Short mmCIF file of C-alpha atoms and ligand atoms in Angstrom, two decimals:
data_model
loop_
_atom_site.label_atom_id
_atom_site.label_comp_id
_atom_site.label_asym_id
_atom_site.label_seq_id
_atom_site.Cartn_x
_atom_site.Cartn_y
_atom_site.Cartn_z
CA UNK Q 1 -42.09 35.42 -23.53
CA UNK Q 2 -43.50 32.34 -21.84
CA UNK Q 3 -44.71 32.87 -18.27
CA UNK Q 4 -42.57 31.34 -15.53
CA UNK Q 5 -43.86 27.90 -14.69
CA UNK Q 6 -45.02 27.70 -11.11
CA UNK Q 7 -43.00 25.35 -8.98
CA UNK Q 8 -43.04 23.81 -5.53
CA UNK Q 9 -40.09 22.90 -3.35
CA UNK Q 10 -40.07 19.83 -1.09
CA UNK Q 11 -37.90 19.99 2.02
CA UNK Q 12 -36.90 16.66 3.61
CA UNK Q 13 -35.51 15.69 7.01
CA UNK Q 14 -32.22 14.35 5.68
CA UNK Q 15 -30.29 14.08 2.45
CA UNK Q 16 -30.80 10.33 2.19
CA UNK Q 17 -34.59 10.76 2.57
CA UNK Q 18 -34.50 13.54 0.00
CA UNK Q 19 -32.62 11.31 -2.46
CA UNK Q 20 -35.06 8.42 -1.90
CA UNK Q 21 -37.98 10.77 -2.49
CA UNK Q 22 -36.33 12.16 -5.62
CA UNK Q 23 -35.78 8.64 -6.96
CA UNK Q 24 -39.40 7.65 -6.32
CA UNK Q 25 -40.72 10.80 -8.02
CA UNK Q 26 -38.43 10.40 -11.02
CA UNK Q 27 -39.45 6.73 -11.41
CA UNK Q 28 -42.96 8.01 -12.21
CA UNK Q 29 -41.47 9.99 -15.09
CA UNK Q 30 -41.93 13.30 -13.26
CA UNK Q 31 -39.25 15.92 -13.78
CA UNK Q 32 -37.43 17.20 -10.67
CA UNK Q 33 -34.55 19.60 -10.04
CA UNK Q 34 -32.35 19.39 -6.98
CA UNK Q 35 -31.78 22.89 -5.63
CA UNK Q 36 -29.96 24.36 -2.62
CA UNK Q 37 -32.55 24.77 0.16
CA UNK Q 38 -33.39 28.50 0.50
CA UNK Q 39 -32.06 29.77 3.84
CA UNK Q 40 -35.54 30.70 5.14
CA UNK Q 41 -36.32 26.98 5.41
CA UNK Q 42 -33.45 26.29 7.80
CA UNK Q 43 -30.45 24.05 7.48
CA UNK Q 44 -31.92 20.65 8.25
CA UNK Q 45 -31.33 19.38 4.71
CA UNK Q 46 -29.16 21.51 2.46
CA UNK Q 47 -30.62 20.23 -0.83
CA UNK Q 48 -34.32 20.14 -1.75
CA UNK Q 49 -36.49 18.91 -4.61
CA UNK Q 50 -38.16 21.37 -6.98
CA UNK Q 51 -41.18 20.15 -9.00
CA UNK Q 52 -43.66 21.74 -11.40
CA UNK Q 53 -46.87 22.93 -9.70
CA UNK Q 54 -49.06 20.72 -11.90
CA UNK Q 55 -47.23 17.62 -10.62
CA UNK Q 56 -47.78 18.42 -6.95
CA UNK Q 57 -50.69 16.08 -6.31
CA UNK Q 58 -49.09 13.19 -8.15
CA UNK Q 59 -45.83 13.75 -6.28
CA UNK Q 60 -47.54 13.81 -2.88
CA UNK Q 61 -49.44 10.62 -3.77
CA UNK Q 62 -46.25 8.94 -4.93
CA UNK Q 63 -44.45 9.82 -1.71
CA UNK Q 64 -47.38 8.58 0.40
CA UNK Q 65 -47.59 5.30 -1.56
CA UNK Q 66 -43.91 4.71 -0.88
CA UNK Q 67 -44.15 5.69 2.79
CA UNK Q 68 -41.72 8.51 2.18
CA UNK Q 69 -42.01 11.31 4.64
CA UNK Q 70 -41.05 14.92 3.99
CA UNK Q 71 -40.88 17.98 6.18
CA UNK Q 72 -42.52 20.77 4.21
CA UNK Q 73 -43.71 21.79 0.77
CA UNK Q 74 -43.74 25.43 -0.35
CA UNK Q 75 -44.30 27.42 -3.51
CA UNK Q 76 -40.92 28.00 -5.09
CA UNK Q 77 -39.83 30.68 -7.46
CA UNK Q 78 -36.56 30.52 -9.24
CA UNK Q 79 -34.82 33.80 -8.52
CA UNK Q 80 -35.79 36.60 -10.92
CA UNK Q 81 -33.72 39.71 -11.54
CA UNK Q 82 -36.21 42.51 -11.84
CA UNK Q 83 -35.13 45.50 -13.90
CA UNK Q 84 -32.19 43.65 -15.45
CA UNK Q 85 -32.99 44.43 -19.08
CA UNK Q 86 -33.53 48.08 -18.21
CA UNK Q 87 -30.19 48.18 -16.41
CA UNK Q 88 -28.41 46.51 -19.33
CA UNK Q 89 -29.93 48.74 -22.00
CA UNK Q 90 -26.61 50.09 -23.20
CA UNK Q 91 -24.98 46.62 -23.11
CA UNK Q 92 -27.45 44.87 -25.36
CA UNK Q 93 -26.33 44.72 -28.95
CA UNK Q 94 -27.65 41.37 -30.22
CA UNK Q 95 -31.05 39.71 -30.04
CA UNK Q 96 -29.45 36.51 -28.69
CA UNK Q 97 -27.95 38.36 -25.73
CA UNK Q 98 -31.22 40.15 -25.08
CA UNK Q 99 -33.14 36.84 -25.12
CA UNK Q 100 -30.70 35.25 -22.65
CA UNK Q 101 -30.81 38.21 -20.26
CA UNK Q 102 -34.59 38.24 -20.55
CA UNK Q 103 -34.70 34.62 -19.42
CA UNK Q 104 -32.43 35.44 -16.48
CA UNK Q 105 -34.64 38.41 -15.58
CA UNK Q 106 -37.69 36.12 -15.60
CA UNK Q 107 -36.06 33.35 -13.57
CA UNK Q 108 -36.03 30.85 -16.46
CA UNK Q 109 -33.22 28.33 -16.89
CA UNK Q 110 -30.78 29.02 -19.69
CA UNK Q 111 -29.59 26.26 -22.02
CA UNK Q 112 -26.11 24.88 -22.67
CA UNK Q 113 -25.95 26.79 -25.97
CA UNK Q 114 -26.93 30.00 -24.23
CA UNK Q 115 -24.29 29.48 -21.53
CA UNK Q 116 -21.75 28.84 -24.29
CA UNK Q 117 -22.80 32.07 -25.99
CA UNK Q 118 -22.12 34.00 -22.77
CA UNK Q 119 -18.69 32.37 -22.47
CA UNK Q 120 -17.84 33.06 -26.11
CA UNK Q 121 -19.13 36.54 -26.85
CA UNK Q 122 -16.37 38.96 -27.76
CA UNK Q 123 -18.52 42.06 -27.45
CA UNK Q 124 -17.05 44.25 -24.73
CA UNK Q 125 -20.44 45.68 -23.82
CA UNK Q 126 -21.99 42.20 -23.53
CA UNK Q 127 -19.12 41.00 -21.35
CA UNK Q 128 -19.63 44.03 -19.08
CA UNK Q 129 -23.35 43.21 -19.05
CA UNK Q 130 -22.64 39.65 -17.86
CA UNK Q 131 -20.66 41.02 -14.90
CA UNK Q 132 -23.40 43.55 -14.07
CA UNK Q 133 -26.04 40.80 -14.11
CA UNK Q 134 -23.90 38.44 -12.01
CA UNK Q 135 -23.23 41.14 -9.43
CA UNK Q 136 -26.95 41.85 -9.14
CA UNK Q 137 -27.69 38.12 -8.78
CA UNK Q 138 -25.00 37.80 -6.10
CA UNK Q 139 -26.38 40.79 -4.19
CA UNK Q 140 -29.97 39.55 -4.33
CA UNK Q 141 -29.36 35.90 -3.45
CA UNK Q 142 -26.43 35.94 -1.03
CA UNK Q 143 -26.12 39.62 -0.06
CA UNK Q 144 -23.06 41.79 0.55
CA UNK Q 145 -21.33 39.86 3.31
CA UNK Q 146 -18.23 37.94 2.24
CA UNK Q 147 -17.98 34.58 3.97
CA UNK Q 148 -14.45 34.09 5.34
CA UNK Q 149 -13.11 30.58 5.91
CA UNK Q 150 -9.68 29.32 6.89
CA UNK Q 151 -7.75 26.49 5.25
CA UNK Q 152 -5.04 24.42 6.89
CA UNK Q 153 -3.03 22.40 4.37
CA UNK Q 154 -1.99 19.69 6.79
CA UNK Q 155 0.01 17.34 4.52
CA UNK Q 156 1.64 17.70 1.11
CA UNK Q 157 2.20 13.97 0.66
CA UNK Q 158 0.16 12.61 -2.23
CA UNK Q 159 -0.17 9.15 -3.73
CA UNK Q 160 -1.51 10.51 -7.03
CA UNK Q 161 0.34 11.95 -10.02
CA UNK Q 162 -2.10 14.50 -11.45
CA UNK Q 163 -0.17 16.07 -14.32
CA UNK Q 164 -0.89 19.67 -13.33
CA UNK Q 165 -0.24 19.51 -9.62
CA UNK Q 166 2.93 20.74 -7.94
CA UNK Q 167 2.63 18.29 -5.02
CA UNK Q 168 2.00 15.24 -7.23
CA UNK Q 169 3.75 12.05 -6.26
CA UNK Q 170 7.27 12.03 -7.61
CA UNK Q 171 7.42 15.80 -7.99
CA UNK Q 172 10.41 17.36 -6.27
CA UNK Q 173 9.16 19.75 -3.62
CA UNK Q 174 11.42 21.61 -1.17
CA UNK Q 175 10.22 19.16 1.51
CA UNK Q 176 7.33 16.83 2.28
CA UNK Q 177 5.57 17.45 5.61
CA UNK Q 178 2.75 16.09 7.71
CA UNK Q 179 1.20 18.02 10.57
CA UNK Q 180 0.27 16.16 13.73
CA UNK Q 181 -2.98 16.76 15.59
CA UNK Q 182 -1.48 19.21 18.08
CA UNK Q 183 -0.06 21.44 15.37
CA UNK Q 184 -3.29 21.36 13.36
CA UNK Q 185 -5.23 22.31 16.52
CA UNK Q 186 -3.03 25.38 17.01
CA UNK Q 187 -4.12 26.59 13.57
CA UNK Q 188 -7.74 25.75 14.30
CA UNK Q 189 -7.64 27.74 17.55
CA UNK Q 190 -6.11 30.72 15.81
CA UNK Q 191 -8.98 30.77 13.29
CA UNK Q 192 -11.51 30.22 16.06
CA UNK Q 193 -10.00 33.11 18.02
CA UNK Q 194 -10.61 35.36 15.02
CA UNK Q 195 -14.25 34.31 15.08
CA UNK Q 196 -14.04 32.27 11.87
CA UNK Q 197 -16.74 29.62 11.71
CA UNK Q 198 -15.42 27.14 9.14
CA UNK Q 199 -12.07 25.40 8.91
CA UNK Q 200 -11.03 23.62 5.73
CA UNK Q 201 -8.69 20.69 6.26
CA UNK Q 202 -6.88 20.10 3.00
CA UNK Q 203 -4.11 17.72 2.00
CA UNK Q 204 -2.76 15.58 -0.79
CA UNK Q 205 -4.26 12.08 -0.97
CA UNK Q 206 -2.33 10.79 2.02
CA UNK Q 207 -3.27 7.46 3.60
CA UNK Q 208 -1.03 8.21 6.58
CA UNK Q 209 -4.12 9.90 7.96
CA UNK Q 210 -6.34 6.93 8.65
CA UNK Q 211 -10.06 7.39 9.15
CA UNK Q 212 -9.46 6.92 12.85
CA UNK Q 213 -6.85 9.70 12.97
CA UNK Q 214 -9.19 12.02 11.10
CA UNK Q 215 -12.14 11.09 13.33
CA UNK Q 216 -10.12 12.00 16.41
CA UNK Q 217 -9.17 15.32 14.86
CA UNK Q 218 -12.75 16.12 13.81
CA UNK Q 219 -14.10 15.28 17.26
CA UNK Q 220 -11.48 17.39 18.92
CA UNK Q 221 -12.22 20.39 16.69
CA UNK Q 222 -15.94 20.01 17.45
CA UNK Q 223 -15.35 19.63 21.20
CA UNK Q 224 -13.00 22.54 21.53
CA UNK Q 225 -14.44 25.01 19.02
CA UNK Q 226 -17.75 23.80 17.53
CA UNK Q 227 -16.47 25.05 14.16
CA UNK Q 228 -17.88 23.76 10.88
CA UNK Q 229 -15.43 21.41 9.21
CA UNK Q 230 -14.76 21.13 5.50
CA UNK Q 231 -12.63 18.21 4.33
CA UNK Q 232 -10.62 18.39 1.12
CA UNK Q 233 -8.67 15.14 1.15
CA UNK Q 234 -9.55 13.58 -2.20
CA UNK Q 235 -11.11 10.28 -3.14
CA UNK Q 236 -11.80 7.77 -0.38
CA UNK Q 237 -14.14 4.76 -0.06
CA UNK Q 238 -17.81 5.34 0.79
CA UNK Q 239 -17.33 3.85 4.26
CA UNK Q 240 -14.63 6.42 5.10
CA UNK Q 241 -16.79 9.31 3.95
CA UNK Q 242 -19.60 7.92 6.07
CA UNK Q 243 -17.50 7.60 9.23
CA UNK Q 244 -16.06 11.09 8.78
CA UNK Q 245 -19.52 12.55 8.30
CA UNK Q 246 -20.80 10.78 11.41
CA UNK Q 247 -17.82 12.11 13.36
CA UNK Q 248 -18.95 15.64 12.52
CA UNK Q 249 -17.47 16.74 9.18
CA UNK Q 250 -19.96 19.09 7.53
CA UNK Q 251 -18.66 19.94 4.09
CA UNK Q 252 -16.49 18.22 1.51
CA UNK Q 253 -14.57 19.73 -1.38
CA UNK Q 254 -13.81 17.36 -4.23
CA UNK Q 255 -13.40 19.15 -7.51
CA UNK Q 256 -14.33 17.53 -10.80
CA UNK Q 257 -11.77 19.88 -12.48
CA UNK Q 258 -13.43 19.28 -15.90
CA UNK Q 259 -16.47 17.35 -17.14
CA UNK Q 260 -14.76 16.59 -20.45
CA UNK Q 261 -13.87 12.93 -19.89
CA UNK Q 262 -10.98 12.94 -22.35
CA UNK Q 263 -9.38 15.95 -20.69
CA UNK Q 264 -10.11 14.51 -17.23
CA UNK Q 265 -8.32 11.29 -18.12
CA UNK Q 266 -5.46 13.13 -19.80
CA UNK Q 267 -4.74 15.27 -16.73
CA UNK Q 268 -5.40 12.54 -14.12
CA UNK Q 269 -3.34 9.44 -14.98
CA UNK Q 270 -4.47 7.64 -11.79
CA UNK Q 271 -8.13 8.63 -11.76
CA UNK Q 272 -11.32 7.59 -13.46
CA UNK Q 273 -13.94 10.21 -14.32
CA UNK Q 274 -16.92 8.06 -13.35
CA UNK Q 275 -15.34 7.20 -10.02
CA UNK Q 276 -14.85 10.91 -9.27
CA UNK Q 277 -18.52 11.59 -10.04
CA UNK Q 278 -19.50 8.60 -7.89
CA UNK Q 279 -17.51 10.01 -4.96
CA UNK Q 280 -19.39 13.31 -5.30
CA UNK Q 281 -22.70 11.43 -5.38
CA UNK Q 282 -21.74 9.53 -2.22
CA UNK Q 283 -20.85 12.76 -0.47
CA UNK Q 284 -24.20 14.26 -1.40
CA UNK Q 285 -26.02 11.13 -0.32
CA UNK Q 286 -24.26 11.27 3.06
CA UNK Q 287 -25.51 14.79 3.62
CA UNK Q 288 -22.27 16.66 3.19
CA UNK Q 289 -22.59 20.18 1.90
CA UNK Q 290 -21.00 19.33 -1.39
CA UNK Q 291 -18.18 21.29 -3.01
CA UNK Q 292 -16.81 20.95 -6.51
CA UNK Q 293 -15.20 23.19 -9.08
CA UNK Q 294 -13.09 23.32 -12.18
CA UNK Q 295 -9.94 24.74 -13.70
CA UNK Q 296 -10.08 27.16 -16.60
CA UNK Q 297 -7.56 26.98 -19.44
CA UNK Q 298 -6.85 23.24 -19.33
CA UNK Q 299 -5.24 21.81 -22.46
CA UNK Q 300 -7.89 21.35 -25.16
CA UNK Q 301 -10.74 22.77 -23.03
CA UNK Q 302 -13.43 24.65 -25.00
CA UNK Q 303 -16.21 27.07 -23.92
CA UNK Q 304 -18.66 24.19 -24.61
CA UNK Q 305 -16.78 22.06 -22.05
CA UNK Q 306 -17.02 24.83 -19.48
CA UNK Q 307 -20.74 25.29 -20.18
CA UNK Q 308 -21.13 21.57 -19.45
CA UNK Q 309 -19.18 21.99 -16.18
CA UNK Q 310 -21.58 24.73 -15.07
CA UNK Q 311 -24.63 22.58 -15.84
CA UNK Q 312 -23.02 19.68 -13.98
CA UNK Q 313 -22.67 21.88 -10.86
CA UNK Q 314 -26.34 22.81 -11.17
CA UNK Q 315 -27.60 19.26 -11.82
CA UNK Q 316 -25.55 17.86 -8.94
CA UNK Q 317 -26.86 20.65 -6.66
CA UNK Q 318 -23.30 21.58 -5.75
CA UNK Q 319 -23.21 24.24 -3.03
CA UNK Q 320 -19.59 25.42 -3.23
CA UNK Q 321 -17.91 25.89 -6.58
CA UNK Q 322 -14.20 26.72 -6.71
CA UNK Q 323 -13.29 28.11 -10.13
CA UNK Q 324 -9.63 28.86 -10.75
CA UNK Q 325 -7.30 29.36 -13.70
CA UNK Q 326 -4.94 26.54 -14.58
CA UNK Q 327 -1.42 27.64 -13.56
CA UNK Q 328 1.61 25.70 -14.82
CA UNK Q 329 3.54 24.25 -11.86
CA UNK Q 330 7.32 23.82 -12.11
CA UNK Q 331 8.54 20.25 -12.25
CA UNK Q 332 5.21 18.84 -13.50
CA UNK Q 333 4.48 17.42 -16.97
CA UNK Q 334 2.38 20.54 -17.62
CA UNK Q 335 5.05 23.05 -16.58
CA UNK Q 336 5.28 24.65 -20.01
CA UNK Q 337 1.58 24.66 -20.85
CA UNK Q 338 -0.03 28.09 -21.18
CA UNK Q 339 -1.73 29.56 -18.13
CA UNK Q 340 -5.51 30.00 -17.99
CA UNK Q 341 -6.73 33.57 -18.43
CA UNK Q 342 -7.91 35.80 -15.60
CA UNK Q 343 -10.63 37.31 -17.80
CA UNK Q 344 -12.09 33.93 -18.77
CA UNK Q 345 -11.97 32.69 -15.16
CA UNK Q 346 -13.85 35.77 -13.98
CA UNK Q 347 -16.40 35.30 -16.73
CA UNK Q 348 -16.95 31.68 -15.69
CA UNK Q 349 -17.48 32.85 -12.08
CA UNK Q 350 -20.09 35.34 -13.32
CA UNK Q 351 -21.96 32.88 -15.54
CA UNK Q 352 -21.89 30.25 -12.76
CA UNK Q 353 -23.52 32.77 -10.41
CA UNK Q 354 -26.22 33.43 -13.02
CA UNK Q 355 -26.92 29.72 -13.53
CA UNK Q 356 -26.40 28.23 -10.05
CA UNK Q 357 -27.61 31.29 -8.10
CA UNK Q 358 -27.69 30.40 -4.38
CA UNK Q 359 -24.17 28.93 -4.00
CA UNK Q 360 -20.84 29.73 -2.35
CA UNK Q 361 -18.39 30.97 -4.96
CA UNK Q 362 -14.91 31.52 -3.57
CA UNK Q 363 -12.54 34.13 -4.94
CA UNK Q 364 -9.90 31.45 -5.44
CA UNK Q 365 -6.27 31.52 -4.36
CA UNK Q 366 -5.31 30.52 -7.91
CA UNK Q 367 -6.89 33.69 -9.27
CA UNK Q 368 -5.14 35.81 -6.64
CA UNK Q 369 -1.86 34.13 -7.54
CA UNK Q 370 -1.81 35.36 -11.14
CA UNK Q 371 -3.45 38.74 -10.60
CA UNK Q 372 -2.75 40.92 -7.54
CA UNK Q 373 -6.32 42.24 -7.78
CA UNK Q 374 -7.78 38.82 -8.54
CA UNK Q 375 -9.76 38.53 -5.33
CA UNK Q 376 -11.34 41.96 -5.64
CA UNK Q 377 -12.21 41.28 -9.27
CA UNK Q 378 -13.76 37.90 -8.39
CA UNK Q 379 -15.87 39.49 -5.62
CA UNK Q 380 -17.13 41.96 -8.22
CA UNK Q 381 -17.90 39.13 -10.67
CA UNK Q 382 -20.25 37.13 -8.46
CA UNK Q 383 -17.96 35.53 -5.82
CA UNK Q 384 -18.91 35.72 -2.14
CA UNK Q 385 -16.31 33.70 -0.22
CA UNK Q 386 -12.64 34.04 0.68
CA UNK Q 387 -10.51 31.17 1.95
CA UNK Q 388 -7.59 32.27 4.08
CA UNK Q 389 -4.50 30.10 3.96
CA UNK Q 390 -3.69 29.32 7.59
CA UNK Q 391 -0.98 26.75 7.03
CA UNK Q 392 1.99 27.45 9.37
CA UNK Q 393 4.53 29.63 7.53
CA UNK Q 394 7.29 27.02 7.73
CA UNK Q 395 5.25 24.66 5.52
CA UNK Q 396 3.67 27.08 3.11
CA UNK Q 397 6.43 27.04 0.50
CA UNK Q 398 6.04 23.27 0.38
CA UNK Q 399 2.37 23.44 -0.59
CA UNK Q 400 2.92 24.90 -4.04
CA UNK Q 401 0.22 23.05 -5.95
CA UNK Q 402 1.10 25.61 -8.63
CA UNK Q 403 4.04 27.99 -8.91
CA UNK Q 404 4.02 31.37 -7.10
CA UNK Q 405 0.92 30.44 -5.10
CA UNK Q 406 -0.27 33.54 -3.32
CA UNK Q 407 -0.70 33.86 0.42
CA UNK Q 408 -4.25 34.78 1.23
CA UNK Q 409 -4.06 36.17 4.75
CA UNK Q 410 -6.45 38.31 6.76
CA UNK Q 411 -4.80 41.44 5.47
CA UNK Q 412 -5.38 40.62 1.81
CA UNK Q 413 -8.92 39.39 2.56
CA UNK Q 414 -9.80 42.67 4.31
CA UNK Q 415 -8.31 44.61 1.41
CA UNK Q 416 -10.37 42.71 -1.18
CA UNK Q 417 -13.58 43.13 0.82
CA UNK Q 418 -12.98 46.84 1.20
CA UNK Q 419 -11.95 47.43 -2.41
CA UNK Q 420 -14.99 45.65 -3.72
CA UNK Q 421 -17.29 47.66 -1.45
CA UNK Q 422 -18.52 44.59 0.41
CA UNK Q 423 -19.08 43.75 4.06
CA UNK Q 424 -17.12 41.67 6.54
CA UNK Q 425 -19.11 39.06 8.45
CA UNK Q 426 -20.38 40.09 11.89
CA UNK Q 427 -18.89 36.96 13.44
CA UNK Q 428 -15.30 38.15 12.91
CA UNK Q 429 -13.64 39.11 16.18
CA UNK Q 430 -10.66 40.81 14.60
CA UNK Q 431 -10.73 44.16 12.83
CA UNK Q 432 -8.71 45.43 9.90
CA UNK Q 433 -6.87 47.87 12.24
CA UNK Q 434 -5.58 44.91 14.22
CA UNK Q 435 -4.02 43.15 11.24
CA UNK Q 436 -2.60 46.11 9.34
N1 5AD C 501 -3.27 25.18 -11.45
C1 5AD C 501 -4.45 25.59 -10.95
N2 5AD C 501 -5.11 24.96 -9.98
C2 5AD C 501 -4.54 23.87 -9.48
N3 5AD C 501 -4.95 23.04 -8.55
C3 5AD C 501 -4.04 22.10 -8.38
N4 5AD C 501 -3.02 22.29 -9.22
C4 5AD C 501 -3.31 23.39 -9.93
C5 5AD C 501 -2.67 24.09 -10.97
N5 5AD C 501 -1.49 23.69 -11.47
C6 5AD C 501 -6.25 23.21 -7.90
C7 5AD C 501 -7.16 22.05 -8.27
C8 5AD C 501 -7.37 21.36 -6.95
C9 5AD C 501 -7.15 22.47 -5.96
C10 5AD C 501 -6.78 22.02 -4.59
O1 5AD C 501 -6.11 23.20 -6.51
O2 5AD C 501 -8.38 22.55 -8.77
O3 5AD C 501 -8.65 20.80 -6.83
#
């Protein structure tokens, strides 16, 4: 087995400086990888540049020539999983599987074919081995604490007609609603009162909420609670993303759903694949902590497609990856398509943890909606985040992006954390006794 190549990691002062540095380095033909900044180096810039040790001098010269400043440079080791092969002894039946797990143990990157192998293997003992490895990776890179965030679905109006989505334009929903600032703030304060640190503001693509309206809301949330803000409001122009970021939004969730262009176009009649990728690149450039994700079980989707999705998340240095099964939604063109499988979704969560390592992987609502134990199972398969649904109860039945969408409340979150033997975050100010 080849020794692990030594690497260095370059930490910059801002995402735009990091991207400029990366461009300058790459223009010299030097290979770089963008990686989530390890937590010991602080939060100043969430994505950093990894380079081979032998390129260090050339890289530093290149940056100096271009007057590009950086904050720090450190030796960087891709996360190894010591003792993995020993632990998986009884799971290893083929040489291919052994070689892949060996690479993971040694901190080497695995290839698209190897990812595909992990997604395709039908050997029960190998599948169990994948979950064991993912759980070890999760424990070593992000620990036992489950991050708990709260989502407020503030509008179910949408100008788009995505074929799978239960709130698509033209789809009959029990009622369309829009929450005004005051009502959204009530939800924010409830989450804040529980000690939750991040609020996710999600909606259909609804232009009723102008940039100005959203800026006022973001500023108010910051003033009154100092919470971290995640936006999940779809595609918008660069200038809007920029204004919202400057107003204080921290994270953005914009899922690619699939990296197979044909499937992307088939399921999104109003969208263009390249434009979606461009939006994600803008968000990264603006310094958002960038979220993406996919759906599993889309029509025509193959394990090779999913392997490509996982490599896309890694190459784009995505920090939050929402992986959920496709669920047919009543009244949509896809209402009679078969549902994605729980087992495959869990396996994709596990393999994503093994490939992307230091990332937030939510136990998705979609998974919980088709399996009552879905959240617990996801936490055991590499996930480390739960998103509560904090939409006021009178609106919830109107935000059925898929049928029978589950309610993730504090009670079910506590249950999943307990059942999976994990820890609640110290910042929570509410205990399980108080919600039961
Ligand atoms: N099945 C599964 N997930 C869905 N989403 C939307 N509609 C469906 C569906 N029918 C997911 C998409 C979207 C997120 C908000 O919800 O991945 O990005």
